[in-house]
Amino acid sequence: MTRVRVARISVDPLDLAVHLDAVDDPTAGAVTTFIGRVRDHDPDAAAAVRALEYTSHPDAETVLAALAAEVVGDTDALVAVSHRVGSLGVGDAAVIIAVAAAHRGTAFEVCRQLIERIKSELPVWKRQIEVDGTATWLGLGG
């Protein structure tokens, strides 16, 4: 049985229920989730953020699956993870992670490690669009 139930790069809106269903298992006593959303501000931006445009490398989905498998390792955790690409508005979900495990410590730790690895290693970049029209590329080089 594969412990990584979903590892997807998607142009479509992300659905938390799909991720929760994917990790639903009678052995799981804990389920943690992480939803990374587009916010209306960035400490380095001069103006409010209007949107983010995500772009990914063609291998990003394969990399995402590998990252999830590495983080799961030999734990009992089950993982469903997706990252959205394309144009996202404030409030839209950019990343969803659901982790189920027998115990909460494992579920929390796998979820935390996975988002940290995604932020530093997944070949996905974002163009931040501010309300004044300023656009900045973020995430290049890792």
Short mmCIF file of N, CA and C in Angstrom, two decimals:
data_model
loop_
_atom_site.label_atom_id
_atom_site.label_comp_id
_atom_site.label_asym_id
_atom_site.label_seq_id
_atom_site.Cartn_x
_atom_site.Cartn_y
_atom_site.Cartn_z
N MET A 1 0.84 -1.19 0.00
CA MET A 1 0.00 0.00 0.00
C MET A 1 0.89 1.25 0.00
N THR A 2 0.59 2.13 -0.90
CA THR A 2 1.35 3.38 -0.95
C THR A 2 0.86 4.32 0.14
N ARG A 3 1.78 4.94 0.81
CA ARG A 3 1.46 5.87 1.89
C ARG A 3 1.16 7.27 1.34
N VAL A 4 1.62 7.56 0.12
CA VAL A 4 1.30 8.84 -0.53
C VAL A 4 0.10 8.59 -1.43
N ARG A 5 -1.03 9.01 -0.97
CA ARG A 5 -2.29 8.73 -1.67
C ARG A 5 -2.56 9.72 -2.79
N VAL A 6 -2.13 10.97 -2.61
CA VAL A 6 -2.30 12.02 -3.63
C VAL A 6 -1.04 12.88 -3.60
N ALA A 7 -0.49 13.15 -4.77
CA ALA A 7 0.61 14.12 -4.93
C ALA A 7 0.38 14.75 -6.29
N ARG A 8 -0.19 15.94 -6.29
CA ARG A 8 -0.70 16.52 -7.53
C ARG A 8 -0.35 17.99 -7.68
N ILE A 9 -0.01 18.38 -8.90
CA ILE A 9 0.08 19.78 -9.30
C ILE A 9 -1.18 20.01 -10.12
N SER A 10 -1.95 21.04 -9.78
CA SER A 10 -3.27 21.20 -10.39
C SER A 10 -3.53 22.63 -10.83
N VAL A 11 -4.16 22.77 -11.98
CA VAL A 11 -4.64 24.08 -12.42
C VAL A 11 -6.03 24.37 -11.86
N ASP A 12 -6.67 23.34 -11.34
CA ASP A 12 -8.03 23.48 -10.80
C ASP A 12 -7.99 23.84 -9.32
N PRO A 13 -9.04 24.49 -8.82
CA PRO A 13 -9.10 24.79 -7.39
C PRO A 13 -8.93 23.51 -6.56
N LEU A 14 -8.26 23.66 -5.41
CA LEU A 14 -8.00 22.53 -4.53
C LEU A 14 -9.16 22.33 -3.57
N ASP A 15 -9.41 21.06 -3.21
CA ASP A 15 -10.56 20.70 -2.39
C ASP A 15 -10.06 19.91 -1.16
N LEU A 16 -10.23 20.49 0.02
CA LEU A 16 -9.80 19.83 1.25
C LEU A 16 -10.48 18.48 1.43
N ALA A 17 -11.76 18.38 1.10
CA ALA A 17 -12.49 17.13 1.28
C ALA A 17 -11.87 15.98 0.49
N VAL A 18 -11.39 16.26 -0.70
CA VAL A 18 -10.73 15.23 -1.53
C VAL A 18 -9.49 14.71 -0.81
N HIS A 19 -8.74 15.60 -0.20
CA HIS A 19 -7.52 15.21 0.51
C HIS A 19 -7.85 14.42 1.78
N LEU A 20 -8.87 14.86 2.50
CA LEU A 20 -9.29 14.12 3.69
C LEU A 20 -9.79 12.73 3.34
N ASP A 21 -10.56 12.63 2.28
CA ASP A 21 -11.05 11.31 1.84
C ASP A 21 -9.89 10.39 1.46
N ALA A 22 -8.87 10.94 0.85
CA ALA A 22 -7.73 10.13 0.39
C ALA A 22 -6.95 9.51 1.54
N VAL A 23 -6.93 10.17 2.70
CA VAL A 23 -6.17 9.64 3.84
C VAL A 23 -7.07 8.99 4.89
N ASP A 24 -8.35 8.89 4.61
CA ASP A 24 -9.28 8.27 5.56
C ASP A 24 -8.91 6.80 5.74
N ASP A 25 -8.67 6.40 6.97
CA ASP A 25 -8.22 5.04 7.24
C ASP A 25 -8.59 4.68 8.68
N PRO A 26 -9.08 3.48 8.93
CA PRO A 26 -9.49 3.12 10.29
C PRO A 26 -8.31 3.03 11.27
N THR A 27 -7.09 2.96 10.80
CA THR A 27 -5.93 2.89 11.70
C THR A 27 -5.50 4.28 12.17
N ALA A 28 -6.03 5.32 11.57
CA ALA A 28 -5.60 6.69 11.88
C ALA A 28 -6.38 7.26 13.06
N GLY A 29 -5.65 7.59 14.10
CA GLY A 29 -6.26 8.25 15.25
C GLY A 29 -6.10 9.76 15.19
N ALA A 30 -5.33 10.24 14.22
CA ALA A 30 -5.09 11.67 14.08
C ALA A 30 -5.04 12.05 12.61
N VAL A 31 -5.60 13.20 12.31
CA VAL A 31 -5.52 13.76 10.96
C VAL A 31 -5.17 15.24 11.13
N THR A 32 -4.10 15.65 10.45
CA THR A 32 -3.75 17.07 10.44
C THR A 32 -3.89 17.58 9.02
N THR A 33 -4.14 18.87 8.93
CA THR A 33 -4.23 19.49 7.61
C THR A 33 -3.46 20.80 7.62
N PHE A 34 -3.03 21.18 6.44
CA PHE A 34 -2.42 22.47 6.22
C PHE A 34 -3.01 23.03 4.94
N ILE A 35 -3.45 24.26 5.00
CA ILE A 35 -3.93 24.95 3.81
C ILE A 35 -3.14 26.24 3.69
N GLY A 36 -2.35 26.35 2.63
CA GLY A 36 -1.62 27.57 2.34
C GLY A 36 -2.46 28.42 1.40
N ARG A 37 -2.84 29.60 1.84
CA ARG A 37 -3.73 30.47 1.07
C ARG A 37 -3.01 31.73 0.61
N VAL A 38 -3.52 32.31 -0.44
CA VAL A 38 -3.01 33.59 -0.92
C VAL A 38 -3.51 34.67 0.04
N ARG A 39 -2.56 35.43 0.57
CA ARG A 39 -2.94 36.51 1.49
C ARG A 39 -2.83 37.86 0.79
N ASP A 40 -3.42 38.88 1.38
CA ASP A 40 -3.48 40.20 0.75
C ASP A 40 -2.28 41.09 1.06
N HIS A 41 -1.26 40.53 1.67
CA HIS A 41 -0.09 41.33 2.02
C HIS A 41 1.17 40.48 1.99
N ASP A 42 2.28 41.17 1.90
CA ASP A 42 3.60 40.56 1.99
C ASP A 42 4.48 41.62 2.64
N PRO A 43 5.26 41.22 3.65
CA PRO A 43 6.07 42.22 4.34
C PRO A 43 7.04 42.97 3.43
N ASP A 44 7.44 42.37 2.32
CA ASP A 44 8.38 43.01 1.41
C ASP A 44 7.70 43.77 0.28
N ALA A 45 6.38 43.73 0.22
CA ALA A 45 5.65 44.41 -0.86
C ALA A 45 5.34 45.86 -0.47
N ALA A 46 5.39 46.74 -1.44
CA ALA A 46 5.09 48.15 -1.20
C ALA A 46 3.59 48.40 -1.13
N ALA A 47 2.81 47.55 -1.79
CA ALA A 47 1.35 47.72 -1.83
C ALA A 47 0.68 46.38 -1.48
N ALA A 48 -0.61 46.42 -1.35
CA ALA A 48 -1.36 45.20 -1.05
C ALA A 48 -1.23 44.20 -2.20
N VAL A 49 -1.28 42.93 -1.87
CA VAL A 49 -1.19 41.86 -2.87
C VAL A 49 -2.59 41.61 -3.44
N ARG A 50 -2.66 41.56 -4.77
CA ARG A 50 -3.92 41.30 -5.47
C ARG A 50 -4.05 39.85 -5.89
N ALA A 51 -2.92 39.22 -6.30
CA ALA A 51 -2.97 37.86 -6.82
C ALA A 51 -1.58 37.26 -6.83
N LEU A 52 -1.53 35.95 -6.97
CA LEU A 52 -0.29 35.23 -7.21
C LEU A 52 -0.48 34.39 -8.46
N GLU A 53 0.55 34.33 -9.27
CA GLU A 53 0.55 33.46 -10.45
C GLU A 53 1.64 32.42 -10.25
N TYR A 54 1.24 31.16 -10.09
CA TYR A 54 2.20 30.08 -9.87
C TYR A 54 2.54 29.39 -11.18
N THR A 55 3.83 29.10 -11.34
CA THR A 55 4.35 28.37 -12.49
C THR A 55 5.16 27.20 -11.95
N SER A 56 5.09 26.06 -12.64
CA SER A 56 5.85 24.90 -12.16
C SER A 56 6.69 24.29 -13.28
N HIS A 57 7.75 23.64 -12.88
CA HIS A 57 8.58 22.86 -13.78
C HIS A 57 7.77 21.63 -14.20
N PRO A 58 7.97 21.09 -15.40
CA PRO A 58 7.21 19.89 -15.84
C PRO A 58 7.38 18.68 -14.91
N ASP A 59 8.48 18.62 -14.17
CA ASP A 59 8.71 17.50 -13.26
C ASP A 59 8.18 17.76 -11.85
N ALA A 60 7.50 18.85 -11.62
CA ALA A 60 7.10 19.24 -10.27
C ALA A 60 6.23 18.17 -9.59
N GLU A 61 5.32 17.56 -10.31
CA GLU A 61 4.46 16.55 -9.69
C GLU A 61 5.27 15.34 -9.23
N THR A 62 6.24 14.92 -10.03
CA THR A 62 7.12 13.81 -9.65
C THR A 62 7.94 14.19 -8.42
N VAL A 63 8.44 15.41 -8.40
CA VAL A 63 9.22 15.90 -7.25
C VAL A 63 8.33 15.93 -6.01
N LEU A 64 7.09 16.40 -6.15
CA LEU A 64 6.17 16.47 -5.02
C LEU A 64 5.93 15.08 -4.43
N ALA A 65 5.71 14.10 -5.29
CA ALA A 65 5.49 12.72 -4.82
C ALA A 65 6.72 12.20 -4.09
N ALA A 66 7.90 12.49 -4.62
CA ALA A 66 9.15 12.03 -3.98
C ALA A 66 9.35 12.71 -2.63
N LEU A 67 9.08 14.00 -2.55
CA LEU A 67 9.20 14.70 -1.27
C LEU A 67 8.26 14.11 -0.24
N ALA A 68 7.01 13.86 -0.64
CA ALA A 68 6.04 13.28 0.28
C ALA A 68 6.49 11.90 0.75
N ALA A 69 6.98 11.09 -0.15
CA ALA A 69 7.44 9.74 0.22
C ALA A 69 8.64 9.82 1.16
N GLU A 70 9.56 10.74 0.91
CA GLU A 70 10.72 10.89 1.78
C GLU A 70 10.31 11.32 3.19
N VAL A 71 9.38 12.25 3.27
CA VAL A 71 8.94 12.73 4.58
C VAL A 71 8.18 11.63 5.33
N VAL A 72 7.36 10.88 4.64
CA VAL A 72 6.64 9.78 5.28
C VAL A 72 7.64 8.75 5.82
N GLY A 73 8.66 8.44 5.01
CA GLY A 73 9.70 7.51 5.44
C GLY A 73 9.12 6.20 5.94
N ASP A 74 9.53 5.80 7.13
CA ASP A 74 9.04 4.53 7.69
C ASP A 74 7.95 4.74 8.73
N THR A 75 7.34 5.94 8.72
CA THR A 75 6.22 6.19 9.64
C THR A 75 4.97 5.48 9.12
N ASP A 76 3.92 5.52 9.91
CA ASP A 76 2.64 4.95 9.48
C ASP A 76 1.75 5.99 8.79
N ALA A 77 2.29 7.17 8.53
CA ALA A 77 1.49 8.27 7.99
C ALA A 77 1.00 8.02 6.57
N LEU A 78 -0.17 8.55 6.30
CA LEU A 78 -0.76 8.59 4.96
C LEU A 78 -0.84 10.05 4.56
N VAL A 79 -0.49 10.37 3.31
CA VAL A 79 -0.40 11.76 2.88
C VAL A 79 -1.18 11.99 1.60
N ALA A 80 -1.86 13.13 1.55
CA ALA A 80 -2.46 13.66 0.32
C ALA A 80 -2.01 15.11 0.24
N VAL A 81 -1.38 15.48 -0.88
CA VAL A 81 -0.84 16.83 -1.02
C VAL A 81 -1.04 17.32 -2.45
N SER A 82 -1.43 18.57 -2.57
CA SER A 82 -1.57 19.20 -3.88
C SER A 82 -1.06 20.63 -3.82
N HIS A 83 -0.52 21.08 -4.95
CA HIS A 83 -0.10 22.48 -5.11
C HIS A 83 -0.77 22.99 -6.37
N ARG A 84 -1.36 24.13 -6.27
CA ARG A 84 -2.05 24.72 -7.41
C ARG A 84 -1.09 25.59 -8.21
N VAL A 85 -1.32 25.65 -9.52
CA VAL A 85 -0.60 26.56 -10.40
C VAL A 85 -1.63 27.39 -11.17
N GLY A 86 -1.15 28.45 -11.79
CA GLY A 86 -2.04 29.36 -12.50
C GLY A 86 -2.25 30.61 -11.67
N SER A 87 -3.29 31.35 -12.00
CA SER A 87 -3.59 32.61 -11.33
C SER A 87 -4.53 32.37 -10.16
N LEU A 88 -4.11 32.81 -8.98
CA LEU A 88 -4.91 32.64 -7.76
C LEU A 88 -5.16 34.00 -7.13
N GLY A 89 -6.38 34.21 -6.67
CA GLY A 89 -6.73 35.44 -5.99
C GLY A 89 -6.58 35.32 -4.50
N VAL A 90 -6.67 36.43 -3.81
CA VAL A 90 -6.59 36.44 -2.35
C VAL A 90 -7.65 35.50 -1.79
N GLY A 91 -7.21 34.64 -0.88
CA GLY A 91 -8.11 33.66 -0.25
C GLY A 91 -8.08 32.29 -0.89
N ASP A 92 -7.60 32.19 -2.12
CA ASP A 92 -7.53 30.88 -2.79
C ASP A 92 -6.48 30.00 -2.14
N ALA A 93 -6.74 28.69 -2.11
CA ALA A 93 -5.79 27.72 -1.58
C ALA A 93 -4.71 27.43 -2.63
N ALA A 94 -3.46 27.60 -2.23
CA ALA A 94 -2.33 27.31 -3.11
C ALA A 94 -1.76 25.93 -2.83
N VAL A 95 -1.84 25.49 -1.57
CA VAL A 95 -1.32 24.18 -1.15
C VAL A 95 -2.30 23.58 -0.15
N ILE A 96 -2.57 22.29 -0.31
CA ILE A 96 -3.33 21.55 0.69
C ILE A 96 -2.57 20.28 1.01
N ILE A 97 -2.41 20.03 2.32
CA ILE A 97 -1.79 18.80 2.80
C ILE A 97 -2.73 18.19 3.84
N ALA A 98 -3.00 16.90 3.70
CA ALA A 98 -3.70 16.14 4.74
C ALA A 98 -2.82 14.96 5.11
N VAL A 99 -2.62 14.77 6.41
CA VAL A 99 -1.81 13.67 6.90
C VAL A 99 -2.61 12.93 7.96
N ALA A 100 -2.70 11.62 7.81
CA ALA A 100 -3.35 10.76 8.80
C ALA A 100 -2.29 9.81 9.35
N ALA A 101 -2.37 9.57 10.66
CA ALA A 101 -1.44 8.65 11.31
C ALA A 101 -2.10 8.10 12.56
N ALA A 102 -1.52 7.07 13.12
CA ALA A 102 -2.07 6.49 14.34
C ALA A 102 -2.05 7.49 15.50
N HIS A 103 -1.01 8.33 15.55
CA HIS A 103 -0.84 9.26 16.65
C HIS A 103 -0.61 10.68 16.16
N ARG A 104 -1.04 11.66 16.95
CA ARG A 104 -0.98 13.06 16.54
C ARG A 104 0.44 13.56 16.31
N GLY A 105 1.39 13.10 17.10
CA GLY A 105 2.77 13.57 16.94
C GLY A 105 3.30 13.30 15.54
N THR A 106 3.05 12.11 15.06
CA THR A 106 3.50 11.75 13.70
C THR A 106 2.76 12.58 12.66
N ALA A 107 1.45 12.73 12.83
CA ALA A 107 0.65 13.49 11.85
C ALA A 107 1.13 14.94 11.77
N PHE A 108 1.34 15.57 12.93
CA PHE A 108 1.81 16.96 12.93
C PHE A 108 3.20 17.07 12.33
N GLU A 109 4.10 16.18 12.71
CA GLU A 109 5.49 16.27 12.26
C GLU A 109 5.61 16.05 10.75
N VAL A 110 4.91 15.05 10.21
CA VAL A 110 4.95 14.80 8.77
C VAL A 110 4.39 16.00 8.01
N CYS A 111 3.29 16.56 8.49
CA CYS A 111 2.68 17.72 7.83
C CYS A 111 3.65 18.90 7.84
N ARG A 112 4.25 19.18 8.99
CA ARG A 112 5.18 20.30 9.10
C ARG A 112 6.41 20.11 8.21
N GLN A 113 6.98 18.92 8.26
CA GLN A 113 8.16 18.66 7.43
C GLN A 113 7.84 18.77 5.94
N LEU A 114 6.67 18.28 5.56
CA LEU A 114 6.32 18.31 4.14
C LEU A 114 6.17 19.74 3.62
N ILE A 115 5.49 20.61 4.35
CA ILE A 115 5.36 21.97 3.85
C ILE A 115 6.71 22.67 3.80
N GLU A 116 7.58 22.40 4.76
CA GLU A 116 8.91 23.00 4.74
C GLU A 116 9.71 22.52 3.52
N ARG A 117 9.62 21.24 3.21
CA ARG A 117 10.33 20.71 2.03
C ARG A 117 9.74 21.27 0.74
N ILE A 118 8.41 21.41 0.69
CA ILE A 118 7.76 21.99 -0.49
C ILE A 118 8.28 23.41 -0.70
N LYS A 119 8.30 24.21 0.35
CA LYS A 119 8.73 25.61 0.24
C LYS A 119 10.18 25.72 -0.23
N SER A 120 11.03 24.77 0.13
CA SER A 120 12.44 24.90 -0.21
C SER A 120 12.89 24.09 -1.42
N GLU A 121 12.12 23.05 -1.81
CA GLU A 121 12.61 22.16 -2.85
C GLU A 121 11.70 21.95 -4.06
N LEU A 122 10.43 22.24 -3.93
CA LEU A 122 9.52 22.01 -5.06
C LEU A 122 9.76 23.05 -6.15
N PRO A 123 9.95 22.63 -7.40
CA PRO A 123 10.20 23.60 -8.47
C PRO A 123 8.91 24.30 -8.94
N VAL A 124 8.42 25.16 -8.04
CA VAL A 124 7.25 25.99 -8.30
C VAL A 124 7.64 27.41 -7.92
N TRP A 125 7.32 28.35 -8.79
CA TRP A 125 7.66 29.75 -8.57
C TRP A 125 6.39 30.57 -8.64
N LYS A 126 6.43 31.73 -7.97
CA LYS A 126 5.24 32.57 -8.00
C LYS A 126 5.58 33.99 -8.39
N ARG A 127 4.66 34.57 -9.11
CA ARG A 127 4.73 35.98 -9.50
C ARG A 127 3.68 36.69 -8.66
N GLN A 128 4.13 37.57 -7.81
CA GLN A 128 3.23 38.29 -6.92
C GLN A 128 2.79 39.59 -7.57
N ILE A 129 1.48 39.78 -7.68
CA ILE A 129 0.91 40.97 -8.31
C ILE A 129 0.31 41.85 -7.21
N GLU A 130 0.80 43.08 -7.14
CA GLU A 130 0.28 44.02 -6.15
C GLU A 130 -0.81 44.89 -6.78
N VAL A 131 -1.62 45.53 -5.93
CA VAL A 131 -2.74 46.33 -6.44
C VAL A 131 -2.29 47.50 -7.30
N ASP A 132 -1.07 47.96 -7.13
CA ASP A 132 -0.58 49.07 -7.95
C ASP A 132 0.02 48.61 -9.28
N GLY A 133 -0.07 47.28 -9.55
CA GLY A 133 0.44 46.75 -10.80
C GLY A 133 1.85 46.21 -10.73
N THR A 134 2.55 46.48 -9.65
CA THR A 134 3.90 45.93 -9.47
C THR A 134 3.84 44.41 -9.44
N ALA A 135 4.78 43.78 -10.11
CA ALA A 135 4.85 42.31 -10.13
C ALA A 135 6.27 41.89 -9.78
N THR A 136 6.38 40.91 -8.90
CA THR A 136 7.67 40.42 -8.45
C THR A 136 7.68 38.90 -8.50
N TRP A 137 8.74 38.33 -9.08
CA TRP A 137 8.93 36.88 -9.06
C TRP A 137 9.55 36.47 -7.74
N LEU A 138 8.99 35.44 -7.13
CA LEU A 138 9.48 34.93 -5.85
C LEU A 138 9.73 33.44 -5.95
N GLY A 139 10.69 32.94 -5.20
CA GLY A 139 10.94 31.51 -5.14
C GLY A 139 11.91 31.00 -6.16
N LEU A 140 12.49 31.86 -7.00
CA LEU A 140 13.45 31.40 -7.99
C LEU A 140 14.68 30.86 -7.29
N GLY A 141 15.16 29.72 -7.76
CA GLY A 141 16.34 29.12 -7.17
C GLY A 141 16.06 28.32 -5.93
N GLY A 142 14.83 27.91 -5.74
CA GLY A 142 14.52 27.08 -4.58
C GLY A 142 13.50 27.72 -3.74
#
